[in-house]
Amino acid sequence: MGTTACFGAARAQSAAAEGEKIAFDRGKGNCLTCHGIKGGDLPGTIGPALKDIKSKYPDRNDLVAIVSDETKRNPQTVMPPFGRNRILTEQEINAVVDFLQTL
């Protein structure tokens, strides 16, 4: 594996680790309030368990759109529009998506 490939893999791993912190942070992403996530404490059951995400959402952009504003796809959702309501920045949403793709 070349240096560039190693650097890219390390950066993706770092972004996924940051995304995990955000997802598990009760004051930020707060994903555990509604979703079961491997490694998370006291998960909620309102939303589906977050597993096999990459196979369910092979197009990363679909997942970014869901986290940013699921109301565009599903107006009846109870999931907060993390991007539209500025709960998370674009960079934070991308980090969360990087993490979700590891599940």
Coordinates of N, CA, C and O in Angstrom, one line a residue:
M1 N 0.8 -1.2 0.0 CA 0.0 0.0 0.0 C 0.9 1.2 0.0 O 1.8 1.3 0.8
G2 N 0.6 2.2 -0.9 CA 1.4 3.4 -1.0 C 1.2 4.3 0.2 O 0.2 4.2 1.0
T3 N 2.1 5.3 0.3 CA 2.0 6.3 1.4 C 0.6 7.1 1.3 O 0.0 7.3 2.3
T4 N 0.2 7.5 0.1 CA -1.1 8.2 0.0 C -2.2 7.3 0.5 O -3.1 7.8 1.1
A5 N -2.2 6.1 0.1 CA -3.3 5.2 0.5 C -3.3 5.0 2.0 O -4.4 5.0 2.6
C6 N -2.2 4.9 2.6 CA -2.1 4.7 4.1 C -2.6 6.0 4.8 O -3.3 5.9 5.8
F7 N -2.2 7.1 4.2 CA -2.6 8.4 4.8 C -4.2 8.5 4.7 O -4.8 8.9 5.6
G8 N -4.7 8.2 3.5 CA -6.2 8.3 3.3 C -6.9 7.3 4.3 O -7.9 7.7 4.9
A9 N -6.4 6.1 4.5 CA -7.0 5.2 5.4 C -6.9 5.7 6.9 O -7.9 5.6 7.6
A10 N -5.8 6.3 7.2 CA -5.7 6.8 8.6 C -6.6 8.0 8.8 O -7.2 8.1 9.9
R11 N -6.7 8.8 7.8 CA -7.6 10.0 7.9 C -9.1 9.5 8.0 O -9.9 10.0 8.9
A12 N -9.5 8.5 7.3 CA -10.9 8.0 7.4 C -11.1 7.3 8.7 O -12.2 7.5 9.3
Q13 N -10.1 6.6 9.3 CA -10.2 6.0 10.6 C -10.4 7.1 11.6 O -11.2 7.0 12.6
S14 N -9.6 8.2 11.5 CA -9.7 9.3 12.5 C -11.0 10.0 12.4 O -11.6 10.3 13.4
A15 N -11.5 10.2 11.2 CA -12.9 10.8 11.0 C -13.9 9.9 11.6 O -14.9 10.4 12.3
A16 N -13.8 8.6 11.4 CA -14.8 7.6 12.0 C -14.7 7.7 13.5 O -15.8 7.6 14.2
A17 N -13.5 7.8 14.1 CA -13.4 7.9 15.6 C -14.1 9.1 16.1 O -14.7 9.1 17.1
E18 N -13.9 10.2 15.4 CA -14.5 11.5 15.7 C -16.0 11.4 15.6 O -16.8 11.9 16.5
G19 N -16.5 10.7 14.6 CA -17.9 10.5 14.4 C -18.5 9.7 15.5 O -19.6 10.0 15.9
E20 N -17.8 8.7 15.9 CA -18.3 7.9 17.0 C -18.5 8.7 18.3 O -19.5 8.6 19.0
K21 N -17.5 9.6 18.6 CA -17.6 10.5 19.7 C -18.8 11.4 19.6 O -19.6 11.5 20.6
I22 N -19.1 11.9 18.5 CA -20.2 12.8 18.2 C -21.5 12.0 18.4 O -22.5 12.4 19.0
A23 N -21.6 10.8 17.8 CA -22.8 10.0 17.8 C -23.1 9.6 19.3 O -24.3 9.5 19.6
F24 N -22.1 9.3 20.1 CA -22.3 8.9 21.4 C -22.5 10.0 22.4 O -22.9 9.8 23.6
D25 N -22.2 11.3 22.0 CA -22.3 12.4 22.9 C -23.7 12.8 23.1 O -24.4 13.3 22.1
R26 N -24.2 12.7 24.3 CA -25.6 13.0 24.6 C -25.9 14.5 24.4 O -27.1 14.9 24.2
G27 N -24.9 15.4 24.3 CA -25.2 16.8 24.0 C -25.0 17.2 22.6 O -25.1 18.4 22.3
K28 N -24.6 16.3 21.7 CA -24.3 16.6 20.4 C -25.1 15.8 19.4 O -26.2 16.1 19.1
G29 N -24.5 14.7 18.9 CA -25.2 13.8 18.0 C -26.4 13.1 18.6 O -27.5 13.0 18.1
N30 N -26.1 12.6 19.8 CA -27.1 12.0 20.6 C -27.9 10.8 19.9 O -29.0 10.6 20.2
C31 N -27.2 10.1 19.1 CA -27.8 9.0 18.3 C -28.3 7.9 19.2 O -29.3 7.3 18.9
L32 N -27.6 7.7 20.4 CA -28.1 6.6 21.3 C -29.4 6.9 21.9 O -30.0 6.0 22.5
T33 N -29.9 8.1 21.9 CA -31.2 8.3 22.4 C -32.3 7.5 21.7 O -33.2 7.0 22.4
C34 N -32.1 7.3 20.4 CA -33.1 6.6 19.6 C -32.6 5.3 19.0 O -33.5 4.5 18.7
H35 N -31.3 5.1 18.9 CA -30.8 4.0 18.2 C -29.9 3.1 19.0 O -29.1 3.6 19.8
G36 N -30.0 1.8 18.8 CA -29.0 0.9 19.3 C -27.8 0.9 18.5 O -27.9 0.8 17.2
I37 N -26.6 1.1 19.1 CA -25.3 1.1 18.4 C -24.3 0.3 19.1 O -24.2 0.5 20.3
K38 N -23.7 -0.6 18.4 CA -22.7 -1.5 19.1 C -21.7 -0.6 19.8 O -21.1 0.4 19.2
G39 N -21.4 -0.9 21.1 CA -20.5 -0.1 21.9 C -21.1 1.0 22.7 O -20.5 1.6 23.5
G40 N -22.4 1.3 22.4 CA -23.1 2.4 23.1 C -23.8 2.0 24.3 O -24.3 0.8 24.4
D41 N -23.9 2.8 25.3 CA -24.6 2.6 26.6 C -26.0 3.1 26.6 O -26.2 4.2 26.1
L42 N -26.9 2.4 27.1 CA -28.3 2.8 27.3 C -28.9 3.3 26.0 O -29.4 4.4 25.9
P43 N -29.0 2.5 25.0 CA -29.6 2.9 23.7 C -31.1 3.0 23.8 O -31.7 2.3 24.6
G44 N -31.6 3.8 22.9 CA -33.1 3.9 22.8 C -33.6 2.9 21.8 O -32.8 2.2 21.1
T45 N -34.9 2.8 21.6 CA -35.5 1.9 20.7 C -36.5 2.5 19.8 O -37.3 1.9 19.1
I46 N -36.5 3.9 19.7 CA -37.4 4.6 18.8 C -37.0 4.3 17.4 O -37.9 4.1 16.5
G47 N -35.7 4.5 17.1 CA -35.2 4.3 15.7 C -34.7 2.9 15.6 O -34.5 2.1 16.5
P48 N -34.4 2.5 14.3 CA -33.8 1.2 14.1 C -32.4 1.0 14.6 O -31.7 2.1 14.8
A49 N -32.0 -0.2 15.0 CA -30.6 -0.4 15.4 C -29.7 0.0 14.2 O -30.0 -0.3 13.0
L50 N -28.6 0.6 14.5 CA -27.7 1.0 13.4 C -26.6 0.0 13.3 O -25.7 -0.1 14.0
K51 N -26.8 -0.9 12.3 CA -25.9 -1.9 11.9 C -26.0 -2.2 10.4 O -27.0 -1.9 9.8
D52 N -25.0 -2.8 9.9 CA -24.9 -3.1 8.4 C -25.3 -1.9 7.6 O -25.9 -1.9 6.5
I53 N -24.8 -0.7 8.0 CA -25.2 0.6 7.4 C -24.6 0.7 6.0 O -25.4 1.1 5.1
K54 N -23.4 0.3 5.8 CA -22.8 0.4 4.4 C -23.6 -0.4 3.4 O -23.7 0.0 2.3
S55 N -24.1 -1.6 3.8 CA -24.8 -2.4 2.9 C -26.2 -1.9 2.7 O -26.8 -2.0 1.6
K56 N -26.8 -1.2 3.7 CA -28.1 -0.6 3.6 C -28.1 0.7 2.8 O -29.1 1.0 2.1
Y57 N -27.0 1.4 2.9 CA -26.9 2.7 2.2 C -25.5 2.7 1.5 O -24.6 3.4 2.0
P58 N -25.4 2.0 0.4 CA -24.1 2.0 -0.3 C -23.7 3.4 -0.8 O -22.5 3.6 -1.0
D59 N -24.7 4.2 -1.1 CA -24.4 5.6 -1.6 C -24.2 6.5 -0.3 O -25.2 6.8 0.3
R60 N -23.0 6.9 0.0 CA -22.7 7.7 1.1 C -23.6 9.0 1.2 O -24.0 9.4 2.2
N61 N -23.9 9.5 0.0 CA -24.7 10.8 -0.1 C -26.1 10.6 0.5 O -26.7 11.5 1.1
D62 N -26.6 9.4 0.4 CA -28.0 9.1 0.9 C -27.9 9.2 2.4 O -28.8 9.8 3.1
L63 N -26.9 8.7 3.0 CA -26.7 8.7 4.5 C -26.5 10.1 5.0 O -27.0 10.5 6.0
V64 N -25.7 10.9 4.3 CA -25.5 12.3 4.6 C -26.8 13.0 4.6 O -27.1 13.8 5.5
A65 N -27.6 12.8 3.6 CA -28.9 13.4 3.5 C -29.8 13.1 4.6 O -30.6 13.9 5.1
I66 N -29.8 11.8 5.0 CA -30.6 11.3 6.1 C -30.2 12.0 7.4 O -31.1 12.5 8.2
V67 N -29.0 12.1 7.7 CA -28.5 12.7 9.0 C -28.7 14.2 8.9 O -29.1 14.8 9.9
S68 N -28.5 14.8 7.7 CA -28.7 16.3 7.6 C -30.2 16.7 7.7 O -30.4 17.7 8.5
D69 N -31.1 16.0 7.1 CA -32.5 16.4 7.1 C -33.4 15.3 6.6 O -33.8 15.3 5.5
E70 N -33.7 14.3 7.5 CA -34.5 13.2 7.1 C -35.9 13.6 6.7 O -36.6 12.9 6.0
T71 N -36.4 14.8 7.1 CA -37.7 15.2 6.8 C -37.9 15.4 5.3 O -39.1 15.3 4.8
K72 N -36.9 15.6 4.6 CA -37.0 15.7 3.1 C -37.4 14.4 2.5 O -38.1 14.4 1.5
R73 N -36.9 13.3 3.0 CA -37.2 12.0 2.5 C -38.5 11.4 3.2 O -39.3 10.7 2.6
N74 N -38.6 11.7 4.5 CA -39.8 11.2 5.3 C -40.3 12.3 6.2 O -39.8 12.5 7.3
P75 N -41.3 13.0 5.7 CA -41.9 14.2 6.5 C -42.4 13.8 7.8 O -42.5 14.6 8.7
Q76 N -42.7 12.5 8.0 CA -43.3 12.1 9.3 C -42.2 11.6 10.3 O -42.6 11.2 11.4
T77 N -41.0 11.7 10.0 CA -39.9 11.2 10.9 C -39.8 12.0 12.2 O -40.2 13.2 12.2
V78 N -39.4 11.4 13.2 CA -39.1 12.1 14.5 C -37.6 12.4 14.6 O -37.2 13.0 15.6
M79 N -36.8 12.0 13.6 CA -35.4 12.2 13.6 C -35.1 13.7 13.4 O -35.6 14.3 12.5
P80 N -34.3 14.3 14.3 CA -34.0 15.7 14.2 C -33.2 16.0 12.9 O -32.4 15.2 12.5
P81 N -33.5 17.1 12.2 CA -32.7 17.5 11.1 C -31.4 18.1 11.5 O -31.3 19.3 11.7
F82 N -30.4 17.3 11.7 CA -29.1 17.8 12.4 C -28.4 18.9 11.6 O -27.8 19.7 12.1
G83 N -28.5 18.8 10.3 CA -27.9 19.9 9.4 C -28.8 21.1 9.4 O -28.3 22.2 9.6
R84 N -30.1 20.9 9.0 CA -31.0 22.1 8.8 C -31.1 22.9 10.1 O -31.1 24.1 10.1
N85 N -31.1 22.2 11.2 CA -31.3 22.9 12.5 C -29.9 23.3 13.1 O -29.9 23.8 14.3
R86 N -28.9 23.1 12.4 CA -27.5 23.4 12.8 C -27.1 22.8 14.2 O -26.4 23.4 15.0
I87 N -27.6 21.6 14.4 CA -27.2 20.8 15.6 C -25.8 20.3 15.3 O -25.0 20.3 16.3
L88 N -25.5 19.9 14.1 CA -24.2 19.5 13.7 C -23.7 20.3 12.5 O -24.5 20.6 11.6
T89 N -22.4 20.5 12.4 CA -21.9 21.1 11.3 C -21.8 20.1 10.1 O -21.9 18.9 10.4
E90 N -21.5 20.6 8.9 CA -21.3 19.7 7.8 C -20.1 18.7 8.1 O -20.2 17.6 7.8
Q91 N -19.1 19.3 8.7 CA -17.9 18.4 9.0 C -18.3 17.4 10.0 O -17.9 16.2 9.9
E92 N -19.1 17.7 11.0 CA -19.5 16.7 12.0 C -20.4 15.7 11.4 O -20.3 14.5 11.8
I93 N -21.3 16.1 10.5 CA -22.2 15.2 9.9 C -21.4 14.2 9.1 O -21.6 13.0 9.1
N94 N -20.4 14.7 8.3 CA -19.5 13.8 7.6 C -18.8 12.8 8.5 O -18.6 11.6 8.1
A95 N -18.3 13.3 9.6 CA -17.6 12.4 10.6 C -18.6 11.3 11.1 O -18.2 10.1 11.2
V96 N -19.8 11.7 11.4 CA -20.8 10.7 11.9 C -21.1 9.7 10.8 O -21.2 8.5 11.1
V97 N -21.2 10.1 9.6 CA -21.4 9.2 8.4 C -20.2 8.3 8.3 O -20.4 7.1 8.1
D98 N -19.0 8.8 8.4 CA -17.8 7.9 8.4 C -17.9 6.8 9.4 O -17.6 5.7 9.2
F99 N -18.4 7.2 10.6 CA -18.5 6.2 11.7 C -19.6 5.2 11.4 O -19.5 4.0 11.5
L100 N -20.8 5.7 10.9 CA -21.9 4.8 10.6 C -21.5 3.8 9.6 O -22.0 2.7 9.6
Q101 N -20.7 4.2 8.6 CA -20.3 3.3 7.6 C -19.4 2.1 8.1 O -19.2 1.2 7.4
T102 N -18.9 2.3 9.3 CA -18.1 1.2 9.9 C -19.0 0.2 10.7 O -18.5 -0.9 11.1
L103 N -20.2 0.5 10.8 CA -21.1 -0.4 11.6 C -21.7 -1.5 10.8 O -21.8 -1.4 9.6

